[in-house]
Amino acid sequence: AQSVSQHNHHVILSEAASLELGCNYSYGGTVNLFWYVQYPGQHLQLLLKYFSGDPLVKGIKGFEAEFIKSKFSFNLRKPSVQWSDTAEYFCAVSRYNTDKLIFGTGTRLQVFP
Amino acid sequence: NAGVTQTPKFRVLKTGQSMTLLCAQDMNHEYMYWYRQDPGMGLRLIHYSVGEGTTAKGEVPDGYNVSRLKKQNFLLGLESAAPSQTSVYFCASTKWGESYEQYFGPGTRLTVT
């Protein structure tokens, strides 16, 4: 079965530190890739997505992610985090042209001033 | 546009009671989904619908039923609630054939005692 792994369950950083959250998936075919963010007490919002083309995609709030097909990875990065980035981050994958997302278990990010 | 809305926001049930969660979307999306979110487990798909009058099982369908009588509404029912169904429930919708980006509602926090 297709699965999505987020190995960092809880990350604690100071403001201005760089961030990289890992995401690996197990499906070998064409995939669509997503990162969603859930701020405390809020619903999930799309941060960025990859469908095709340039494997480095940029999202909102300075986030970016790189699709490395050979590694089945879609890691999320931000060069300098802010306190307001404190949230839970979910990677999600869908097989090309299908109707379901498979979510990872999430990474809780805490940023301290 | 209100996007995706969910009713109610919070609910406490006793074991064995029944209830229905309502999801509504005003974006004319064909696809609608019900997820549950539990700590350390990410989001798991309960049931979904690809159009009015159709439903399908997701990853964790047991103990839940759904109905999609109108395109804009997707109902999730618990016939006999169990403590294991204590969770946060999210509804989402997407438009087929476009980005497959799912738009999420604010969630319903359900506690079964």
CSV table of N, CA, C and O in Angstrom, one decimal, chain B residues 16-78:
chain,number,residue,atom,x,y,z
B,16,GLY,N,-22.8,4.9,22.7
B,16,GLY,CA,-24.1,4.4,22.2
B,16,GLY,C,-25.0,5.4,21.6
B,16,GLY,O,-25.9,5.1,20.8
B,17,GLN,N,-24.7,6.7,21.8
B,17,GLN,CA,-25.5,7.7,21.2
B,17,GLN,C,-25.2,7.9,19.7
B,17,GLN,O,-24.1,7.4,19.2
B,18,SER,N,-26.1,8.5,19.0
B,18,SER,CA,-25.8,8.7,17.5
B,18,SER,C,-25.8,10.2,17.3
B,18,SER,O,-26.3,11.0,18.0
B,19,MET,N,-25.2,10.6,16.2
B,19,MET,CA,-25.1,12.0,15.7
B,19,MET,C,-24.7,12.0,14.3
B,19,MET,O,-24.2,11.1,13.7
B,20,THR,N,-25.0,13.2,13.7
B,20,THR,CA,-24.6,13.4,12.3
B,20,THR,C,-23.8,14.7,12.2
B,20,THR,O,-24.2,15.7,12.8
B,21,LEU,N,-22.7,14.7,11.5
B,21,LEU,CA,-21.9,15.8,11.2
B,21,LEU,C,-22.2,16.3,9.8
B,21,LEU,O,-22.3,15.5,8.9
B,22,LEU,N,-22.4,17.6,9.7
B,22,LEU,CA,-22.7,18.2,8.4
B,22,LEU,C,-21.6,18.9,7.8
B,22,LEU,O,-20.9,19.7,8.5
B,23,CYS,N,-21.3,18.7,6.5
B,23,CYS,CA,-20.3,19.4,5.8
B,23,CYS,C,-21.0,20.1,4.6
B,23,CYS,O,-21.7,19.4,3.9
B,24,ALA,N,-20.7,21.3,4.4
B,24,ALA,CA,-21.2,22.1,3.2
B,24,ALA,C,-20.1,22.8,2.5
B,24,ALA,O,-19.3,23.4,3.2
B,25,GLN,N,-20.2,22.8,1.2
B,25,GLN,CA,-19.3,23.6,0.4
B,25,GLN,C,-20.0,24.4,-0.7
B,25,GLN,O,-21.0,23.9,-1.3
B,26,ASP,N,-19.5,25.6,-0.9
B,26,ASP,CA,-20.2,26.4,-1.9
B,26,ASP,C,-19.3,26.7,-3.1
B,26,ASP,O,-19.4,27.7,-3.8
B,27,MET,N,-18.4,25.8,-3.4
B,27,MET,CA,-17.4,26.0,-4.5
B,27,MET,C,-17.8,25.1,-5.7
B,27,MET,O,-17.0,25.0,-6.7
B,28,ASN,N,-18.9,24.4,-5.6
B,28,ASN,CA,-19.4,23.5,-6.7
B,28,ASN,C,-18.4,22.4,-7.0
B,28,ASN,O,-18.3,21.9,-8.1
B,29,HIS,N,-17.8,21.9,-5.9
B,29,HIS,CA,-16.8,20.8,-6.1
B,29,HIS,C,-17.6,19.5,-6.2
B,29,HIS,O,-18.5,19.2,-5.5
B,30,GLU,N,-17.0,18.6,-7.0
B,30,GLU,CA,-17.6,17.3,-7.2
B,30,GLU,C,-17.2,16.3,-6.0
B,30,GLU,O,-18.0,15.5,-5.6
B,31,TYR,N,-16.0,16.4,-5.6
B,31,TYR,CA,-15.4,15.5,-4.7
B,31,TYR,C,-15.5,16.0,-3.2
B,31,TYR,O,-15.2,17.2,-3.0
B,32,MET,N,-15.9,15.2,-2.3
B,32,MET,CA,-15.9,15.6,-0.9
B,32,MET,C,-15.4,14.4,-0.1
B,32,MET,O,-15.6,13.2,-0.5
B,33,TYR,N,-14.8,14.7,1.1
B,33,TYR,CA,-14.1,13.7,1.9
B,33,TYR,C,-14.4,14.0,3.4
B,33,TYR,O,-14.6,15.1,3.8
B,34,TRP,N,-14.4,12.9,4.1
B,34,TRP,CA,-14.4,13.0,5.6
B,34,TRP,C,-13.1,12.3,6.1
B,34,TRP,O,-12.8,11.2,5.7
B,35,TYR,N,-12.4,13.1,7.0
B,35,TYR,CA,-11.2,12.5,7.6
B,35,TYR,C,-11.3,12.6,9.1
B,35,TYR,O,-12.1,13.4,9.6
B,36,ARG,N,-10.5,11.8,9.8
B,36,ARG,CA,-10.4,12.0,11.2
B,36,ARG,C,-8.9,12.2,11.5
B,36,ARG,O,-8.0,11.6,10.8
B,37,GLN,N,-8.7,13.1,12.5
B,37,GLN,CA,-7.3,13.4,12.8
B,37,GLN,C,-7.1,13.0,14.3
B,37,GLN,O,-7.7,13.5,15.2
B,38,ASP,N,-6.1,12.2,14.5
B,38,ASP,CA,-5.7,11.7,15.8
B,38,ASP,C,-4.2,11.9,16.0
B,38,ASP,O,-3.4,11.9,15.1
B,39,PRO,N,-3.9,12.3,17.3
B,39,PRO,CA,-2.4,12.6,17.6
B,39,PRO,C,-1.5,11.5,17.1
B,39,PRO,O,-1.7,10.3,17.4
B,40,GLY,N,-0.5,11.9,16.4
B,40,GLY,CA,0.5,10.9,15.9
B,40,GLY,C,0.1,10.1,14.7
B,40,GLY,O,0.9,9.2,14.3
B,41,MET,N,-1.1,10.3,14.2
B,41,MET,CA,-1.6,9.4,13.1
B,41,MET,C,-1.9,10.2,11.9
B,41,MET,O,-2.4,9.6,10.9
B,42,GLY,N,-1.8,11.5,11.9
B,42,GLY,CA,-2.1,12.3,10.8
B,42,GLY,C,-3.6,12.3,10.5
B,42,GLY,O,-4.4,12.1,11.4
B,43,LEU,N,-3.9,12.5,9.2
B,43,LEU,CA,-5.3,12.4,8.8
B,43,LEU,C,-5.6,11.1,8.1
B,43,LEU,O,-4.8,10.7,7.2
B,44,ARG,N,-6.7,10.5,8.5
B,44,ARG,CA,-7.1,9.2,7.8
B,44,ARG,C,-8.4,9.4,7.2
B,44,ARG,O,-9.3,9.9,7.8
B,45,LEU,N,-8.5,8.9,6.0
B,45,LEU,CA,-9.8,9.0,5.2
B,45,LEU,C,-10.8,8.0,5.7
B,45,LEU,O,-10.6,6.8,5.8
B,46,ILE,N,-12.0,8.5,6.0
B,46,ILE,CA,-13.1,7.7,6.5
B,46,ILE,C,-14.0,7.2,5.3
B,46,ILE,O,-14.1,6.1,5.0
B,47,HIS,N,-14.6,8.2,4.7
B,47,HIS,CA,-15.4,8.0,3.5
B,47,HIS,C,-15.2,9.1,2.5
B,47,HIS,O,-14.8,10.2,3.0
B,48,TYR,N,-15.5,8.9,1.3
B,48,TYR,CA,-15.5,10.1,0.4
B,48,TYR,C,-16.6,9.9,-0.7
B,48,TYR,O,-17.2,8.8,-0.8
B,49,SER,N,-16.8,10.9,-1.5
B,49,SER,CA,-17.8,10.9,-2.5
B,49,SER,C,-17.3,11.6,-3.7
B,49,SER,O,-16.7,12.7,-3.7
B,50,VAL,N,-17.5,11.0,-4.9
B,50,VAL,CA,-17.1,11.6,-6.1
B,50,VAL,C,-18.2,12.3,-6.9
B,50,VAL,O,-18.0,12.8,-8.0
B,51,GLY,N,-19.4,12.4,-6.2
B,51,GLY,CA,-20.5,13.1,-6.8
B,51,GLY,C,-21.8,12.8,-6.1
B,51,GLY,O,-21.9,11.9,-5.3
B,52,GLU,N,-22.8,13.6,-6.4
B,52,GLU,CA,-24.1,13.5,-5.7
B,52,GLU,C,-24.6,12.1,-5.9
B,52,GLU,O,-24.6,11.5,-7.0
B,53,GLY,N,-25.0,11.5,-4.8
B,53,GLY,CA,-25.6,10.2,-4.8
B,53,GLY,C,-24.6,9.0,-4.7
B,53,GLY,O,-25.0,7.9,-4.8
B,54,THR,N,-23.3,9.4,-4.7
B,54,THR,CA,-22.3,8.3,-4.6
B,54,THR,C,-21.4,8.5,-3.4
B,54,THR,O,-21.1,9.6,-3.0
B,55,THR,N,-21.0,7.3,-2.8
B,55,THR,CA,-20.1,7.3,-1.7
B,55,THR,C,-19.1,6.2,-1.8
B,55,THR,O,-19.5,5.2,-2.5
B,56,ALA,N,-18.0,6.2,-1.2
B,56,ALA,CA,-17.1,5.1,-1.2
B,56,ALA,C,-16.3,5.1,0.1
B,56,ALA,O,-16.2,6.1,0.8
B,57,LYS,N,-15.8,3.9,0.5
B,57,LYS,CA,-15.1,3.8,1.7
B,57,LYS,C,-13.7,4.2,1.6
B,57,LYS,O,-13.0,4.0,0.6
B,58,GLY,N,-13.2,4.8,2.7
B,58,GLY,CA,-11.8,5.1,2.7
B,58,GLY,C,-11.0,4.1,3.6
B,58,GLY,O,-11.3,3.0,3.6
B,59,GLU,N,-10.0,4.7,4.3
B,59,GLU,CA,-9.1,3.8,5.1
B,59,GLU,C,-9.7,3.3,6.3
B,59,GLU,O,-9.4,2.1,6.7
B,60,VAL,N,-10.6,4.1,7.0
B,60,VAL,CA,-11.1,3.7,8.3
B,60,VAL,C,-12.6,3.9,8.3
B,60,VAL,O,-13.1,4.7,9.1
B,61,PRO,N,-13.4,3.1,7.6
B,61,PRO,CA,-14.8,3.4,7.4
B,61,PRO,C,-15.7,2.8,8.5
B,61,PRO,O,-16.9,3.2,8.7
B,62,ASP,N,-15.2,1.9,9.3
B,62,ASP,CA,-16.0,1.1,10.2
B,62,ASP,C,-16.6,2.0,11.3
B,62,ASP,O,-15.9,2.8,12.0
B,63,GLY,N,-17.9,1.9,11.5
B,63,GLY,CA,-18.6,2.6,12.6
B,63,GLY,C,-19.2,4.0,12.1
B,63,GLY,O,-19.8,4.7,12.8
B,64,TYR,N,-19.0,4.2,10.8
B,64,TYR,CA,-19.4,5.5,10.2
B,64,TYR,C,-20.3,5.2,9.0
B,64,TYR,O,-20.1,4.2,8.2
B,65,ASN,N,-21.3,6.1,8.7
B,65,ASN,CA,-22.0,6.0,7.4
B,65,ASN,C,-22.0,7.4,6.9
B,65,ASN,O,-21.9,8.4,7.6
B,66,VAL,N,-22.2,7.6,5.6
B,66,VAL,CA,-22.2,8.9,4.9
B,66,VAL,C,-23.3,8.9,3.9
B,66,VAL,O,-23.8,7.9,3.4
B,67,SER,N,-23.7,10.1,3.6
B,67,SER,CA,-24.7,10.3,2.5
B,67,SER,C,-24.4,11.6,1.8
B,67,SER,O,-23.9,12.6,2.4
B,68,ARG,N,-24.6,11.6,0.5
B,68,ARG,CA,-24.4,12.8,-0.4
B,68,ARG,C,-25.7,13.0,-1.2
B,68,ARG,O,-25.7,12.7,-2.4
B,69,LEU,N,-26.7,13.5,-0.6
B,69,LEU,CA,-27.9,13.7,-1.3
B,69,LEU,C,-27.9,15.0,-2.2
B,69,LEU,O,-28.6,15.0,-3.2
B,70,LYS,N,-27.1,15.9,-1.8
B,70,LYS,CA,-27.0,17.1,-2.6
B,70,LYS,C,-25.5,17.3,-2.9
B,70,LYS,O,-24.7,17.0,-2.0
B,71,LYS,N,-25.2,17.9,-4.0
B,71,LYS,CA,-23.8,18.1,-4.4
B,71,LYS,C,-23.0,18.9,-3.3
B,71,LYS,O,-21.9,18.7,-3.1
B,72,GLN,N,-23.7,19.9,-2.7
B,72,GLN,CA,-23.0,20.8,-1.8
B,72,GLN,C,-22.8,20.2,-0.4
B,72,GLN,O,-22.1,20.8,0.4
B,73,ASN,N,-23.5,19.1,0.0
B,73,ASN,CA,-23.5,18.6,1.3
B,73,ASN,C,-23.0,17.2,1.4
B,73,ASN,O,-23.3,16.4,0.6
B,74,PHE,N,-22.3,16.9,2.5
B,74,PHE,CA,-21.8,15.6,2.7
B,74,PHE,C,-21.9,15.3,4.2
B,74,PHE,O,-21.3,16.0,5.0
B,75,LEU,N,-22.8,14.3,4.6
B,75,LEU,CA,-23.1,14.1,5.9
B,75,LEU,C,-22.3,12.8,6.4
B,75,LEU,O,-22.2,11.8,5.7
B,76,LEU,N,-21.8,12.9,7.7
B,76,LEU,CA,-21.1,11.8,8.3
B,76,LEU,C,-21.9,11.4,9.5
B,76,LEU,O,-22.2,12.2,10.4
B,77,GLY,N,-22.3,10.1,9.6
B,77,GLY,CA,-23.1,9.7,10.7
B,77,GLY,C,-22.4,8.7,11.6
B,77,GLY,O,-21.6,7.8,11.1
B,78,LEU,N,-22.7,8.8,12.9
B,78,LEU,CA,-22.2,7.8,13.8
B,78,LEU,C,-23.5,7.2,14.4
B,78,LEU,O,-24.2,7.9,15.1
